[in-house]
């Protein structure tokens, strides 16, 4: 049985062999471990089921509290996000997922933390200090079952209308190792297919479909029961064994914590001159 995961880190590890065209680099940040995987070719990507591009995995336990350690972790995350974003121009932030289903609510709840500034220059006038902030707009577009519209279609329409320099898409992911639930963040420049972690794959949101760079940012909130069973026993479950997607019992607190962490890290990447205290005051 193949491991079901959205994390490039885990798919590379599952290969159990060095794959030509895949470069892996590990480094230590402020209270976090960063693993950067570069998939250099489509052929290499096929070996692990990933697209050509960069996958940065940040693992940290410092997203738990408001403290100096939390602020340092936000700064470290923001630096990784900023490396993949266009340096100038308007940014559209999309919070993917269903706010009515807690494990899938990361995107919508992170959007509530984003500092939207696109309207300020027109509202306040060019002389106002806030008008100098980078233009950012944010939206939680819901899911197909709520709106009847593919999220990719909404995203493409927005990009055609407002013409952002880039898009950030935030979504919940699936992982294979339960230790990574709620403490791992994957950032990639390859885009995302909403719902792919639970085999509900929707139309892709990427540079190829939107026409602008897309940075996808996700946190694993669920794990496949087959994968847990195989990790524990070392062998694949029986084919007739029922499967399910499971999530931690404290998922509500996990989502609240990680939505805040992710939202503030995106803010910091877009507004590096501001502090976490500024974002708390304005949120």
mmCIF file of C-alpha atoms in Angstrom:
data_model
loop_
_atom_site.group_PDB
_atom_site.id
_atom_site.type_symbol
_atom_site.label_atom_id
_atom_site.label_comp_id
_atom_site.label_asym_id
_atom_site.label_seq_id
_atom_site.Cartn_x
_atom_site.Cartn_y
_atom_site.Cartn_z
ATOM 1 C CA UNK A 1 0.000 0.000 0.000
ATOM 2 C CA UNK A 2 1.307 3.453 -0.859
ATOM 3 C CA UNK A 3 1.500 6.026 1.925
ATOM 4 C CA UNK A 4 -1.282 8.598 1.724
ATOM 5 C CA UNK A 5 0.200 12.000 2.489
ATOM 6 C CA UNK A 6 0.345 15.525 1.124
ATOM 7 C CA UNK A 7 3.841 16.104 2.504
ATOM 8 C CA UNK A 8 6.723 15.862 0.040
ATOM 9 C CA UNK A 9 8.982 15.127 3.019
ATOM 10 C CA UNK A 10 7.077 11.900 3.666
ATOM 11 C CA UNK A 11 6.790 10.798 0.046
ATOM 12 C CA UNK A 12 10.546 11.178 -0.400
ATOM 13 C CA UNK A 13 11.168 9.200 2.808
ATOM 14 C CA UNK A 14 8.749 6.478 1.673
ATOM 15 C CA UNK A 15 10.817 5.946 -1.495
ATOM 16 C CA UNK A 16 13.657 4.626 0.736
ATOM 17 C CA UNK A 17 16.207 5.347 -1.962
ATOM 18 C CA UNK A 18 17.965 8.332 -3.442
ATOM 19 C CA UNK A 19 16.086 9.661 -6.459
ATOM 20 C CA UNK A 20 18.017 11.533 -9.174
ATOM 21 C CA UNK A 21 16.634 15.020 -9.633
ATOM 22 C CA UNK A 22 15.470 15.419 -6.033
ATOM 23 C CA UNK A 23 17.649 17.537 -3.746
ATOM 24 C CA UNK A 24 17.023 17.583 -0.003
ATOM 25 C CA UNK A 25 18.519 20.136 2.378
ATOM 26 C CA UNK A 26 17.944 20.359 6.123
ATOM 27 C CA UNK A 27 18.635 23.369 8.308
ATOM 28 C CA UNK A 28 17.799 24.633 11.784
ATOM 29 C CA UNK A 29 15.818 27.838 12.258
ATOM 30 C CA UNK A 30 14.557 29.742 15.291
ATOM 31 C CA UNK A 31 12.963 26.928 17.262
ATOM 32 C CA UNK A 32 12.165 24.952 14.127
ATOM 33 C CA UNK A 33 13.594 22.425 11.724
ATOM 34 C CA UNK A 34 13.363 23.282 8.034
ATOM 35 C CA UNK A 35 13.638 20.690 5.273
ATOM 36 C CA UNK A 36 13.742 21.986 1.719
ATOM 37 C CA UNK A 37 13.113 19.535 -1.101
ATOM 38 C CA UNK A 38 13.674 20.609 -4.687
ATOM 39 C CA UNK A 39 12.136 18.471 -7.421
ATOM 40 C CA UNK A 40 14.220 19.400 -10.442
ATOM 41 C CA UNK A 41 12.311 17.600 -13.186
ATOM 42 C CA UNK A 42 8.911 16.188 -14.040
ATOM 43 C CA UNK A 43 10.470 12.726 -14.258
ATOM 44 C CA UNK A 44 11.766 12.974 -10.687
ATOM 45 C CA UNK A 45 8.413 14.295 -9.546
ATOM 46 C CA UNK A 46 6.608 11.292 -10.996
ATOM 47 C CA UNK A 47 8.664 9.034 -8.726
ATOM 48 C CA UNK A 48 7.115 10.630 -5.640
ATOM 49 C CA UNK A 49 3.808 11.828 -7.048
ATOM 50 C CA UNK A 50 4.723 15.504 -6.830
ATOM 51 C CA UNK A 51 5.063 18.326 -9.332
ATOM 52 C CA UNK A 52 8.356 19.958 -10.246
ATOM 53 C CA UNK A 53 9.152 22.741 -7.766
ATOM 54 C CA UNK A 54 10.210 23.600 -4.226
ATOM 55 C CA UNK A 55 8.710 22.069 -1.067
ATOM 56 C CA UNK A 56 9.684 23.582 2.281
ATOM 57 C CA UNK A 57 8.622 21.746 5.441
ATOM 58 C CA UNK A 58 8.801 23.611 8.748
ATOM 59 C CA UNK A 59 8.457 21.575 11.945
ATOM 60 C CA UNK A 60 7.992 23.499 15.185
ATOM 61 C CA UNK A 61 6.459 23.261 18.657
ATOM 62 C CA UNK A 62 6.498 27.031 19.146
ATOM 63 C CA UNK A 63 3.107 27.747 17.605
ATOM 64 C CA UNK A 64 1.479 27.045 20.962
ATOM 65 C CA UNK A 65 1.567 30.306 22.890
ATOM 66 C CA UNK A 66 1.981 34.063 22.720
ATOM 67 C CA UNK A 67 5.586 34.474 23.747
ATOM 68 C CA UNK A 68 8.974 35.504 22.425
ATOM 69 C CA UNK A 69 9.381 31.931 21.165
ATOM 70 C CA UNK A 70 6.088 32.210 19.257
ATOM 71 C CA UNK A 71 7.214 35.495 17.716
ATOM 72 C CA UNK A 72 10.543 33.971 16.664
ATOM 73 C CA UNK A 73 8.744 31.038 15.047
ATOM 74 C CA UNK A 74 6.440 33.440 13.160
ATOM 75 C CA UNK A 75 9.500 35.325 11.898
ATOM 76 C CA UNK A 76 11.156 32.075 10.774
ATOM 77 C CA UNK A 77 8.006 30.963 8.949
ATOM 78 C CA UNK A 78 7.592 34.368 7.327
ATOM 79 C CA UNK A 79 11.127 34.198 5.969
ATOM 80 C CA UNK A 80 10.417 30.855 4.296
ATOM 81 C CA UNK A 81 7.128 32.121 2.810
ATOM 82 C CA UNK A 82 8.751 35.336 1.589
ATOM 83 C CA UNK A 83 11.407 33.422 -0.345
ATOM 84 C CA UNK A 84 8.747 31.985 -2.663
ATOM 85 C CA UNK A 85 6.594 35.096 -3.088
ATOM 86 C CA UNK A 86 6.938 37.884 -5.656
ATOM 87 C CA UNK A 87 8.804 40.700 -3.914
ATOM 88 C CA UNK A 88 6.384 43.417 -5.053
ATOM 89 C CA UNK A 89 2.806 43.766 -6.177
ATOM 90 C CA UNK A 90 -0.641 42.852 -4.931
ATOM 91 C CA UNK A 91 -1.203 39.487 -3.263
ATOM 92 C CA UNK A 92 -4.442 37.494 -3.098
ATOM 93 C CA UNK A 93 -4.718 35.157 -0.083
ATOM 94 C CA UNK A 94 -7.231 32.309 -0.325
ATOM 95 C CA UNK A 95 -8.381 30.307 2.700
ATOM 96 C CA UNK A 96 -9.451 26.942 1.283
ATOM 97 C CA UNK A 97 -11.694 24.522 3.123
ATOM 98 C CA UNK A 98 -14.998 24.209 4.944
ATOM 99 C CA UNK A 99 -15.366 26.264 8.104
ATOM 100 C CA UNK A 100 -18.211 23.984 9.241
ATOM 101 C CA UNK A 101 -15.925 20.927 9.393
ATOM 102 C CA UNK A 102 -13.270 21.551 12.040
ATOM 103 C CA UNK A 103 -10.333 19.587 10.540
ATOM 104 C CA UNK A 104 -10.945 21.430 7.242
ATOM 105 C CA UNK A 105 -11.315 24.901 8.783
ATOM 106 C CA UNK A 106 -7.654 25.952 8.769
ATOM 107 C CA UNK A 107 -7.916 28.073 5.606
ATOM 108 C CA UNK A 108 -11.062 30.037 6.524
ATOM 109 C CA UNK A 109 -9.828 30.659 10.075
ATOM 110 C CA UNK A 110 -6.380 31.759 8.872
ATOM 111 C CA UNK A 111 -8.049 34.261 6.535
ATOM 112 C CA UNK A 112 -9.634 35.922 9.565
ATOM 113 C CA UNK A 113 -6.074 36.827 10.675
ATOM 114 C CA UNK A 114 -4.902 38.294 7.354
ATOM 115 C CA UNK A 115 -4.405 42.053 7.198
ATOM 116 C CA UNK A 116 -6.343 43.165 4.090
ATOM 117 C CA UNK A 117 -4.979 46.436 2.726
ATOM 118 C CA UNK A 118 -5.970 46.610 -0.954
ATOM 119 C CA UNK A 119 -8.724 49.136 -0.279
ATOM 120 C CA UNK A 120 -6.811 51.477 2.041
ATOM 121 C CA UNK A 121 -5.265 53.811 -0.517
ATOM 122 C CA UNK A 122 -8.647 54.593 -2.069
ATOM 123 C CA UNK A 123 -10.384 54.836 1.314
ATOM 124 C CA UNK A 124 -7.783 56.840 3.233
ATOM 125 C CA UNK A 125 -5.948 58.709 0.504
ATOM 126 C CA UNK A 126 -2.340 58.310 -0.651
ATOM 127 C CA UNK A 127 -0.953 60.504 2.172
ATOM 128 C CA UNK A 128 -2.129 58.175 4.953
ATOM 129 C CA UNK A 129 0.650 55.918 6.386
ATOM 130 C CA UNK A 130 -1.467 52.758 5.881
ATOM 131 C CA UNK A 131 -1.748 53.535 2.175
ATOM 132 C CA UNK A 132 1.938 52.682 1.793
ATOM 133 C CA UNK A 133 1.329 49.079 2.880
ATOM 134 C CA UNK A 134 1.551 46.374 0.250
ATOM 135 C CA UNK A 135 -1.910 45.763 -1.279
ATOM 136 C CA UNK A 136 -3.335 42.482 -0.007
ATOM 137 C CA UNK A 137 -6.818 41.005 -0.384
ATOM 138 C CA UNK A 138 -8.153 37.878 1.326
ATOM 139 C CA UNK A 139 -11.085 35.541 0.759
ATOM 140 C CA UNK A 140 -12.438 32.251 2.095
ATOM 141 C CA UNK A 141 -14.321 31.004 -1.005
ATOM 142 C CA UNK A 142 -15.974 27.993 0.646
ATOM 143 C CA UNK A 143 -16.166 24.584 -1.005
ATOM 144 C CA UNK A 144 -17.953 23.166 -4.034
ATOM 145 C CA UNK A 145 -20.702 21.609 -1.929
ATOM 146 C CA UNK A 146 -21.571 24.983 -0.408
ATOM 147 C CA UNK A 147 -21.314 27.219 -3.473
ATOM 148 C CA UNK A 148 -21.706 24.966 -6.513
ATOM 149 C CA UNK A 149 -18.587 26.615 -7.921
ATOM 150 C CA UNK A 150 -15.102 25.100 -8.083
ATOM 151 C CA UNK A 151 -12.656 27.066 -5.940
ATOM 152 C CA UNK A 152 -10.257 27.106 -8.903
ATOM 153 C CA UNK A 153 -12.952 28.854 -10.968
ATOM 154 C CA UNK A 154 -13.427 31.487 -8.261
ATOM 155 C CA UNK A 155 -9.670 31.973 -8.008
ATOM 156 C CA UNK A 156 -9.274 32.318 -11.781
ATOM 157 C CA UNK A 157 -12.101 34.856 -11.961
ATOM 158 C CA UNK A 158 -10.533 36.924 -9.179
ATOM 159 C CA UNK A 159 -7.115 36.824 -10.830
ATOM 160 C CA UNK A 160 -8.596 37.889 -14.171
ATOM 161 C CA UNK A 161 -10.352 40.797 -12.458
ATOM 162 C CA UNK A 162 -7.825 42.149 -9.923
ATOM 163 C CA UNK A 163 -4.623 40.855 -11.584
ATOM 164 C CA UNK A 164 -2.530 40.111 -8.461
ATOM 165 C CA UNK A 165 1.206 39.571 -8.644
ATOM 166 C CA UNK A 166 0.761 36.295 -6.789
ATOM 167 C CA UNK A 167 -1.586 34.071 -4.816
ATOM 168 C CA UNK A 168 -1.214 32.376 -1.427
ATOM 169 C CA UNK A 169 -3.498 29.383 -0.850
ATOM 170 C CA UNK A 170 -3.918 28.022 2.688
ATOM 171 C CA UNK A 171 -5.423 24.570 3.223
ATOM 172 C CA UNK A 172 -5.533 21.613 5.600
ATOM 173 C CA UNK A 173 -3.434 18.604 4.594
ATOM 174 C CA UNK A 174 -3.106 14.905 5.359
ATOM 175 C CA UNK A 175 0.079 13.315 6.683
ATOM 176 C CA UNK A 176 1.365 9.791 7.343
ATOM 177 C CA UNK A 177 3.094 10.315 10.707
ATOM 178 C CA UNK A 178 0.727 11.290 13.531
ATOM 179 C CA UNK A 179 3.575 13.188 15.200
ATOM 180 C CA UNK A 180 3.362 15.766 12.412
ATOM 181 C CA UNK A 181 -0.297 16.621 13.015
ATOM 182 C CA UNK A 182 -0.586 20.295 13.912
ATOM 183 C CA UNK A 183 3.142 20.909 14.169
ATOM 184 C CA UNK A 184 4.269 20.761 10.544
ATOM 185 C CA UNK A 185 3.764 23.376 7.846
ATOM 186 C CA UNK A 186 4.465 22.718 4.172
ATOM 187 C CA UNK A 187 5.121 25.641 1.831
ATOM 188 C CA UNK A 188 5.424 25.039 -1.901
ATOM 189 C CA UNK A 189 5.516 27.017 -5.133
ATOM 190 C CA UNK A 190 3.701 24.250 -7.053
ATOM 191 C CA UNK A 191 0.147 25.156 -6.025
ATOM 192 C CA UNK A 192 -2.453 22.793 -4.581
ATOM 193 C CA UNK A 193 -5.408 20.565 -5.453
ATOM 194 C CA UNK A 194 -7.972 21.189 -2.672
ATOM 195 C CA UNK A 195 -9.216 18.051 -0.923
ATOM 196 C CA UNK A 196 -6.546 15.752 -2.372
ATOM 197 C CA UNK A 197 -5.498 14.522 1.085
ATOM 198 C CA UNK A 198 -8.897 12.905 1.648
ATOM 199 C CA UNK A 199 -9.292 11.697 -1.959
ATOM 200 C CA UNK A 200 -11.692 14.509 -2.826
ATOM 201 C CA UNK A 201 -9.407 16.123 -5.361
ATOM 202 C CA UNK A 202 -10.731 19.304 -6.965
ATOM 203 C CA UNK A 203 -9.353 21.401 -9.827
ATOM 204 C CA UNK A 204 -5.774 22.533 -9.331
ATOM 205 C CA UNK A 205 -4.855 26.006 -8.143
ATOM 206 C CA UNK A 206 -1.423 26.751 -9.581
ATOM 207 C CA UNK A 207 0.515 29.079 -11.845
ATOM 208 C CA UNK A 208 -0.565 26.932 -14.798
ATOM 209 C CA UNK A 209 -4.275 27.487 -14.060
ATOM 210 C CA UNK A 210 -4.207 31.057 -12.687
ATOM 211 C CA UNK A 211 -1.429 32.615 -14.735
ATOM 212 C CA UNK A 212 0.392 34.009 -11.659
ATOM 213 C CA UNK A 213 2.762 32.447 -9.093
ATOM 214 C CA UNK A 214 0.937 30.417 -6.435
ATOM 215 C CA UNK A 215 2.399 29.629 -3.008
ATOM 216 C CA UNK A 216 0.462 26.870 -1.241
ATOM 217 C CA UNK A 217 0.733 26.631 2.526
ATOM 218 C CA UNK A 218 -0.765 23.777 4.513
ATOM 219 C CA UNK A 219 -0.835 22.075 7.898
ATOM 220 C CA UNK A 220 -1.677 18.375 8.316
ATOM 221 C CA UNK A 221 -4.835 17.930 10.393
ATOM 222 C CA UNK A 222 -5.869 14.384 9.432
ATOM 223 C CA UNK A 223 -4.272 10.997 8.869
ATOM 224 C CA UNK A 224 -5.491 7.895 7.071
ATOM 225 C CA UNK A 225 -6.282 4.899 9.373
ATOM 226 C CA UNK A 226 -4.700 2.441 6.916
ATOM 227 C CA UNK A 227 -1.496 4.458 7.126
ATOM 228 C CA UNK A 228 -1.543 4.418 10.946
ATOM 229 C CA UNK A 229 -2.121 0.660 10.980
ATOM 230 C CA UNK A 230 0.718 0.046 8.540
ATOM 231 C CA UNK A 231 3.098 2.306 10.480
ATOM 232 C CA UNK A 232 2.348 0.438 13.724
ATOM 233 C CA UNK A 233 2.268 -3.134 12.420
ATOM 234 C CA UNK A 234 4.765 -2.832 9.578
ATOM 235 C CA UNK A 235 2.414 -4.512 7.117
ATOM 236 C CA UNK A 236 -0.513 -3.462 4.966
ATOM 237 C CA UNK A 237 -4.020 -3.931 6.429
ATOM 238 C CA UNK A 238 -6.312 -6.594 5.020
ATOM 239 C CA UNK A 239 -8.146 -5.369 1.889
ATOM 240 C CA UNK A 240 -11.565 -5.858 3.534
ATOM 241 C CA UNK A 241 -10.633 -3.779 6.589
ATOM 242 C CA UNK A 242 -12.756 -0.582 6.657
ATOM 243 C CA UNK A 243 -10.786 2.623 6.359
ATOM 244 C CA UNK A 244 -11.404 6.092 7.753
ATOM 245 C CA UNK A 245 -9.792 9.499 8.088
ATOM 246 C CA UNK A 246 -8.989 10.370 11.710
ATOM 247 C CA UNK A 247 -8.094 13.610 13.461
ATOM 248 C CA UNK A 248 -6.907 14.513 16.996
ATOM 249 C CA UNK A 249 -9.593 14.894 19.646
ATOM 250 C CA UNK A 250 -8.371 18.428 20.394
ATOM 251 C CA UNK A 251 -8.635 19.420 16.719
ATOM 252 C CA UNK A 252 -10.605 22.588 17.567
ATOM 253 C CA UNK A 253 -7.723 23.950 19.631
ATOM 254 C CA UNK A 254 -5.179 22.764 17.068
ATOM 255 C CA UNK A 255 -6.970 24.602 14.248
ATOM 256 C CA UNK A 256 -7.349 27.780 16.291
ATOM 257 C CA UNK A 257 -3.664 27.738 17.224
ATOM 258 C CA UNK A 258 -2.317 26.960 13.762
ATOM 259 C CA UNK A 259 -4.683 29.373 11.990
ATOM 260 C CA UNK A 260 -3.310 32.152 14.149
ATOM 261 C CA UNK A 261 0.283 31.060 13.574
ATOM 262 C CA UNK A 262 -0.128 30.690 9.817
ATOM 263 C CA UNK A 263 -2.099 33.928 9.476
ATOM 264 C CA UNK A 264 0.489 35.943 11.390
ATOM 265 C CA UNK A 265 3.361 34.341 9.435
ATOM 266 C CA UNK A 266 1.728 35.323 6.142
ATOM 267 C CA UNK A 267 1.196 38.850 7.461
ATOM 268 C CA UNK A 268 4.828 39.061 8.505
ATOM 269 C CA UNK A 269 5.977 37.851 5.072
ATOM 270 C CA UNK A 270 3.837 40.515 3.373
ATOM 271 C CA UNK A 271 4.488 43.315 5.890
ATOM 272 C CA UNK A 272 8.014 42.673 7.244
ATOM 273 C CA UNK A 273 8.162 46.117 8.834
ATOM 274 C CA UNK A 274 5.322 45.187 11.225
ATOM 275 C CA UNK A 275 5.429 43.030 14.375
ATOM 276 C CA UNK A 276 3.293 40.239 15.811
ATOM 277 C CA UNK A 277 2.018 42.751 18.364
ATOM 278 C CA UNK A 278 0.821 44.927 15.473
ATOM 279 C CA UNK A 279 -1.076 42.001 13.972
ATOM 280 C CA UNK A 280 -2.666 41.142 17.318
ATOM 281 C CA UNK A 281 -3.807 44.741 17.743
ATOM 282 C CA UNK A 282 -5.265 44.894 14.230
ATOM 283 C CA UNK A 283 -6.881 41.434 14.142
#
